[in-house]
Amino acid sequence: FSPLAPEVIAKSSVALLKNQIMISGLTINVAVPHDLPQVAGNLRHLQQVFLNLLQNAAQATPPGGRIEVTGRDASDFVCLSVRDTGQGIDPENLPHIFEPFFTTKDVGQGTGLGLAVTYSIVKRHGGRIEVESAPGKGATFVVCLPSAGEPAARPGGDEAGAAVPEEEADAR
């Protein structure tokens, strides 16, 4: 693992899906403070976590809806949240969403592996993932990763994991 700026994890993940999200008629907002402590991790694996969460949010949210990615310092953890204004998750499905092969999507539309893989990657990073949802109220997934202790360098800086050109990290 290497030290990573949470802002870079979030913005680089959003950049990979930004066009798909905008074509779907959604707006996306990224508000992850640049001075959050770094986390120790593998950037590609953590991008996979957020790609899964962002794709699920985009698929669950009707045109005109919003997806928000936020970050906060939570003592020994840094938490990144993905919130959508979609249909929400039925309460009877919540206990099962991280189980392999569990899906509410139509046959051929999902494997039921996205959230299982997401859960596994977060656990391998020493973190946790939580979800809050109610039918018709959208869903919020919160990924909390152990803080590496040092404040993150600004994007474009010299520290490992933080050197992403601003134009690539931006989610305009």
PDB file of C-alpha atoms in Angstrom, residues 8-166:
ATOM      1  CA  VAL A   8      -7.481  11.981  -5.451  1.00  0.00           C
ATOM      2  CA  ILE A   9      -9.245   8.648  -4.881  1.00  0.00           C
ATOM      3  CA  ALA A  10     -12.651  10.315  -5.167  1.00  0.00           C
ATOM      4  CA  LYS A  11     -11.934  12.655  -8.073  1.00  0.00           C
ATOM      5  CA  SER A  12     -10.059  10.096 -10.164  1.00  0.00           C
ATOM      6  CA  SER A  13     -12.896   7.602  -9.705  1.00  0.00           C
ATOM      7  CA  VAL A  14     -15.529  10.162 -10.674  1.00  0.00           C
ATOM      8  CA  ALA A  15     -13.468  11.181 -13.714  1.00  0.00           C
ATOM      9  CA  LEU A  16     -13.676   7.620 -15.043  1.00  0.00           C
ATOM     10  CA  LEU A  17     -17.497   7.672 -14.989  1.00  0.00           C
ATOM     11  CA  LYS A  18     -18.283  11.369 -15.372  1.00  0.00           C
ATOM     12  CA  ASN A  19     -19.442  11.159 -18.991  1.00  0.00           C
ATOM     13  CA  GLN A  20     -21.635   8.115 -18.332  1.00  0.00           C
ATOM     14  CA  ILE A  21     -23.227   9.880 -15.348  1.00  0.00           C
ATOM     15  CA  MET A  22     -23.866  13.081 -17.290  1.00  0.00           C
ATOM     16  CA  ILE A  23     -25.317  11.182 -20.298  1.00  0.00           C
ATOM     17  CA  SER A  24     -27.744   9.591 -17.821  1.00  0.00           C
ATOM     18  CA  GLY A  25     -29.072  13.082 -17.043  1.00  0.00           C
ATOM     19  CA  LEU A  26     -27.602  13.200 -13.550  1.00  0.00           C
ATOM     20  CA  THR A  27     -25.547  15.840 -11.825  1.00  0.00           C
ATOM     21  CA  ILE A  28     -22.555  14.906  -9.717  1.00  0.00           C
ATOM     22  CA  ASN A  29     -20.865  16.945  -7.043  1.00  0.00           C
ATOM     23  CA  VAL A  30     -17.538  16.094  -5.396  1.00  0.00           C
ATOM     24  CA  ALA A  31     -16.787  17.831  -2.104  1.00  0.00           C
ATOM     25  CA  VAL A  32     -13.795  16.066  -0.579  1.00  0.00           C
ATOM     26  CA  PRO A  33     -11.536  18.429   1.397  1.00  0.00           C
ATOM     27  CA  HIS A  34      -7.980  18.536   0.056  1.00  0.00           C
ATOM     28  CA  ASP A  35      -6.501  18.554   3.565  1.00  0.00           C
ATOM     29  CA  LEU A  36      -7.908  15.249   4.814  1.00  0.00           C
ATOM     30  CA  PRO A  37      -5.326  12.827   6.203  1.00  0.00           C
ATOM     31  CA  GLN A  38      -3.946  10.350   3.716  1.00  0.00           C
ATOM     32  CA  VAL A  39      -5.000   6.716   3.717  1.00  0.00           C
ATOM     33  CA  ALA A  40      -2.754   3.740   2.962  1.00  0.00           C
ATOM     34  CA  GLY A  41      -4.016   1.780   0.013  1.00  0.00           C
ATOM     35  CA  ASN A  42      -3.900   0.634  -3.553  1.00  0.00           C
ATOM     36  CA  LEU A  43      -5.319   3.358  -5.804  1.00  0.00           C
ATOM     37  CA  ARG A  44      -6.639   0.972  -8.488  1.00  0.00           C
ATOM     38  CA  HIS A  45      -8.412  -1.200  -5.928  1.00  0.00           C
ATOM     39  CA  LEU A  46      -9.959   1.798  -4.183  1.00  0.00           C
ATOM     40  CA  GLN A  47     -11.042   3.203  -7.551  1.00  0.00           C
ATOM     41  CA  GLN A  48     -12.835  -0.128  -8.125  1.00  0.00           C
ATOM     42  CA  VAL A  49     -14.714   0.417  -4.854  1.00  0.00           C
ATOM     43  CA  PHE A  50     -15.887   3.857  -5.911  1.00  0.00           C
ATOM     44  CA  LEU A  51     -16.598   2.838  -9.514  1.00  0.00           C
ATOM     45  CA  ASN A  52     -18.961   0.156  -8.171  1.00  0.00           C
ATOM     46  CA  LEU A  53     -20.667   2.586  -5.805  1.00  0.00           C
ATOM     47  CA  LEU A  54     -20.952   5.317  -8.449  1.00  0.00           C
ATOM     48  CA  GLN A  55     -22.290   2.925 -11.103  1.00  0.00           C
ATOM     49  CA  ASN A  56     -24.913   1.595  -8.695  1.00  0.00           C
ATOM     50  CA  ALA A  57     -25.895   5.145  -7.750  1.00  0.00           C
ATOM     51  CA  ALA A  58     -26.197   6.146 -11.412  1.00  0.00           C
ATOM     52  CA  GLN A  59     -28.313   3.083 -12.233  1.00  0.00           C
ATOM     53  CA  ALA A  60     -30.638   3.676  -9.263  1.00  0.00           C
ATOM     54  CA  THR A  61     -31.134   7.398  -9.873  1.00  0.00           C
ATOM     55  CA  PRO A  62     -33.641   8.734 -12.414  1.00  0.00           C
ATOM     56  CA  PRO A  63     -32.693  11.527 -14.845  1.00  0.00           C
ATOM     57  CA  GLY A  64     -32.550  14.874 -13.063  1.00  0.00           C
ATOM     58  CA  GLY A  65     -31.209  13.212  -9.911  1.00  0.00           C
ATOM     59  CA  ARG A  66     -27.995  13.916  -8.029  1.00  0.00           C
ATOM     60  CA  ILE A  67     -24.971  11.987  -6.828  1.00  0.00           C
ATOM     61  CA  GLU A  68     -22.762  13.531  -4.168  1.00  0.00           C
ATOM     62  CA  VAL A  69     -19.317  12.369  -3.104  1.00  0.00           C
ATOM     63  CA  THR A  70     -18.132  13.826   0.181  1.00  0.00           C
ATOM     64  CA  GLY A  71     -15.300  13.208   2.623  1.00  0.00           C
ATOM     65  CA  ARG A  72     -14.620  13.808   6.287  1.00  0.00           C
ATOM     66  CA  ASP A  73     -12.044  13.103   8.955  1.00  0.00           C
ATOM     67  CA  ALA A  74     -13.383  10.660  11.548  1.00  0.00           C
ATOM     68  CA  SER A  75     -10.592  10.377  14.155  1.00  0.00           C
ATOM     69  CA  ASP A  76      -8.486   7.392  13.082  1.00  0.00           C
ATOM     70  CA  PHE A  77     -10.437   6.981   9.840  1.00  0.00           C
ATOM     71  CA  VAL A  78     -11.177   9.002   6.738  1.00  0.00           C
ATOM     72  CA  CYS A  79     -14.708   8.470   5.459  1.00  0.00           C
ATOM     73  CA  LEU A  80     -15.796   8.974   1.861  1.00  0.00           C
ATOM     74  CA  SER A  81     -19.523   8.913   1.118  1.00  0.00           C
ATOM     75  CA  VAL A  82     -21.461   8.323  -2.090  1.00  0.00           C
ATOM     76  CA  ARG A  83     -25.044   9.604  -1.781  1.00  0.00           C
ATOM     77  CA  ASP A  84     -27.712   9.415  -4.465  1.00  0.00           C
ATOM     78  CA  THR A  85     -31.272  10.644  -4.879  1.00  0.00           C
ATOM     79  CA  GLY A  86     -32.396   7.352  -6.378  1.00  0.00           C
ATOM     80  CA  GLN A  87     -35.095   4.871  -5.472  1.00  0.00           C
ATOM     81  CA  GLY A  88     -33.386   3.653  -2.303  1.00  0.00           C
ATOM     82  CA  ILE A  89     -32.951   0.086  -1.101  1.00  0.00           C
ATOM     83  CA  ASP A  90     -35.839  -1.948   0.281  1.00  0.00           C
ATOM     84  CA  PRO A  91     -35.320  -2.736   3.983  1.00  0.00           C
ATOM     85  CA  GLU A  92     -35.638  -6.503   3.382  1.00  0.00           C
ATOM     86  CA  ASN A  93     -32.729  -6.328   0.897  1.00  0.00           C
ATOM     87  CA  LEU A  94     -30.331  -4.317   3.094  1.00  0.00           C
ATOM     88  CA  PRO A  95     -28.971  -7.304   5.081  1.00  0.00           C
ATOM     89  CA  HIS A  96     -28.053  -9.077   1.816  1.00  0.00           C
ATOM     90  CA  ILE A  97     -26.529  -6.384  -0.406  1.00  0.00           C
ATOM     91  CA  PHE A  98     -22.906  -7.370   0.326  1.00  0.00           C
ATOM     92  CA  GLU A  99     -23.521 -11.091  -0.285  1.00  0.00           C
ATOM     93  CA  PRO A 100     -21.963 -12.557  -3.439  1.00  0.00           C
ATOM     94  CA  PHE A 101     -24.473 -13.017  -6.271  1.00  0.00           C
ATOM     95  CA  PHE A 102     -27.238 -11.063  -4.520  1.00  0.00           C
ATOM     96  CA  THR A 103     -28.837  -8.677  -6.994  1.00  0.00           C
ATOM     97  CA  THR A 104     -32.146  -6.908  -7.429  1.00  0.00           C
ATOM     98  CA  LYS A 105     -31.419  -6.204 -11.085  1.00  0.00           C
ATOM     99  CA  ASP A 106     -33.087  -8.043 -13.960  1.00  0.00           C
ATOM    100  CA  VAL A 107     -31.485 -11.222 -15.279  1.00  0.00           C
ATOM    101  CA  GLY A 108     -28.506 -10.288 -17.431  1.00  0.00           C
ATOM    102  CA  GLN A 109     -28.250  -6.794 -15.899  1.00  0.00           C
ATOM    103  CA  GLY A 110     -26.047  -7.523 -12.910  1.00  0.00           C
ATOM    104  CA  THR A 111     -23.939 -10.324 -11.487  1.00  0.00           C
ATOM    105  CA  GLY A 112     -24.458  -9.492  -7.843  1.00  0.00           C
ATOM    106  CA  LEU A 113     -20.697  -9.237  -7.372  1.00  0.00           C
ATOM    107  CA  GLY A 114     -20.119  -5.468  -7.331  1.00  0.00           C
ATOM    108  CA  LEU A 115     -20.908  -4.819  -3.681  1.00  0.00           C
ATOM    109  CA  ALA A 116     -19.380  -8.142  -2.566  1.00  0.00           C
ATOM    110  CA  VAL A 117     -16.100  -7.187  -4.250  1.00  0.00           C
ATOM    111  CA  THR A 118     -16.390  -3.647  -2.837  1.00  0.00           C
ATOM    112  CA  TYR A 119     -16.854  -5.030   0.680  1.00  0.00           C
ATOM    113  CA  SER A 120     -13.862  -7.349   0.279  1.00  0.00           C
ATOM    114  CA  ILE A 121     -11.540  -4.571  -0.960  1.00  0.00           C
ATOM    115  CA  VAL A 122     -12.572  -2.230   1.864  1.00  0.00           C
ATOM    116  CA  LYS A 123     -11.954  -4.994   4.444  1.00  0.00           C
ATOM    117  CA  ARG A 124      -8.514  -5.751   2.938  1.00  0.00           C
ATOM    118  CA  HIS A 125      -7.680  -2.064   3.455  1.00  0.00           C
ATOM    119  CA  GLY A 126      -8.624  -2.345   7.155  1.00  0.00           C
ATOM    120  CA  GLY A 127     -11.770  -0.306   6.606  1.00  0.00           C
ATOM    121  CA  ARG A 128     -15.516  -0.624   6.868  1.00  0.00           C
ATOM    122  CA  ILE A 129     -18.481   0.157   4.634  1.00  0.00           C
ATOM    123  CA  GLU A 130     -21.912   1.212   5.847  1.00  0.00           C
ATOM    124  CA  VAL A 131     -25.146   1.969   4.048  1.00  0.00           C
ATOM    125  CA  GLU A 132     -28.144   4.107   4.920  1.00  0.00           C
ATOM    126  CA  SER A 133     -31.219   3.924   2.752  1.00  0.00           C
ATOM    127  CA  ALA A 134     -34.980   4.038   2.693  1.00  0.00           C
ATOM    128  CA  PRO A 135     -37.297   3.382  -0.237  1.00  0.00           C
ATOM    129  CA  GLY A 136     -37.808   6.563  -2.249  1.00  0.00           C
ATOM    130  CA  LYS A 137     -35.126   8.417  -0.267  1.00  0.00           C
ATOM    131  CA  GLY A 138     -31.958   7.339  -2.080  1.00  0.00           C
ATOM    132  CA  ALA A 139     -28.960   5.609  -0.568  1.00  0.00           C
ATOM    133  CA  THR A 140     -25.719   6.650   1.072  1.00  0.00           C
ATOM    134  CA  PHE A 141     -22.703   4.351   1.142  1.00  0.00           C
ATOM    135  CA  VAL A 142     -19.953   5.383   3.564  1.00  0.00           C
ATOM    136  CA  VAL A 143     -16.471   3.900   3.141  1.00  0.00           C
ATOM    137  CA  CYS A 144     -14.195   4.501   6.129  1.00  0.00           C
ATOM    138  CA  LEU A 145     -10.490   3.748   5.696  1.00  0.00           C
ATOM    139  CA  PRO A 146      -7.780   3.942   8.365  1.00  0.00           C
ATOM    140  CA  SER A 147      -5.977   7.250   8.365  1.00  0.00           C
ATOM    141  CA  ALA A 148      -2.278   7.127   7.532  1.00  0.00           C
ATOM    142  CA  GLY A 149      -1.897  10.077   9.881  1.00  0.00           C
ATOM    143  CA  GLU A 150      -0.341  12.664   7.567  1.00  0.00           C
ATOM    144  CA  PRO A 151      -2.308  15.430   5.877  1.00  0.00           C
ATOM    145  CA  ALA A 152      -2.698  14.737   2.195  1.00  0.00           C
ATOM    146  CA  ALA A 153      -0.680  16.719  -0.306  1.00  0.00           C
ATOM    147  CA  ARG A 154      -2.633  18.869  -2.722  1.00  0.00           C
ATOM    148  CA  PRO A 155      -3.326  17.269  -6.103  1.00  0.00           C
ATOM    149  CA  GLY A 156      -0.353  17.892  -8.327  1.00  0.00           C
ATOM    150  CA  GLY A 157       2.002  17.595  -5.357  1.00  0.00           C
ATOM    151  CA  ASP A 158       5.075  15.414  -5.087  1.00  0.00           C
ATOM    152  CA  GLU A 159       3.769  12.821  -2.631  1.00  0.00           C
ATOM    153  CA  ALA A 160       2.972   9.322  -3.872  1.00  0.00           C
ATOM    154  CA  GLY A 161      -0.673   8.920  -4.737  1.00  0.00           C
ATOM    155  CA  ALA A 162      -1.328  12.643  -4.766  1.00  0.00           C
ATOM    156  CA  ALA A 163       0.217  13.479  -8.129  1.00  0.00           C
ATOM    157  CA  VAL A 164      -2.797  13.646 -10.412  1.00  0.00           C
ATOM    158  CA  PRO A 165      -3.041  16.657 -12.670  1.00  0.00           C
ATOM    159  CA  GLU A 166      -5.896  18.909 -11.558  1.00  0.00           C
TER     160      GLU A 166
END
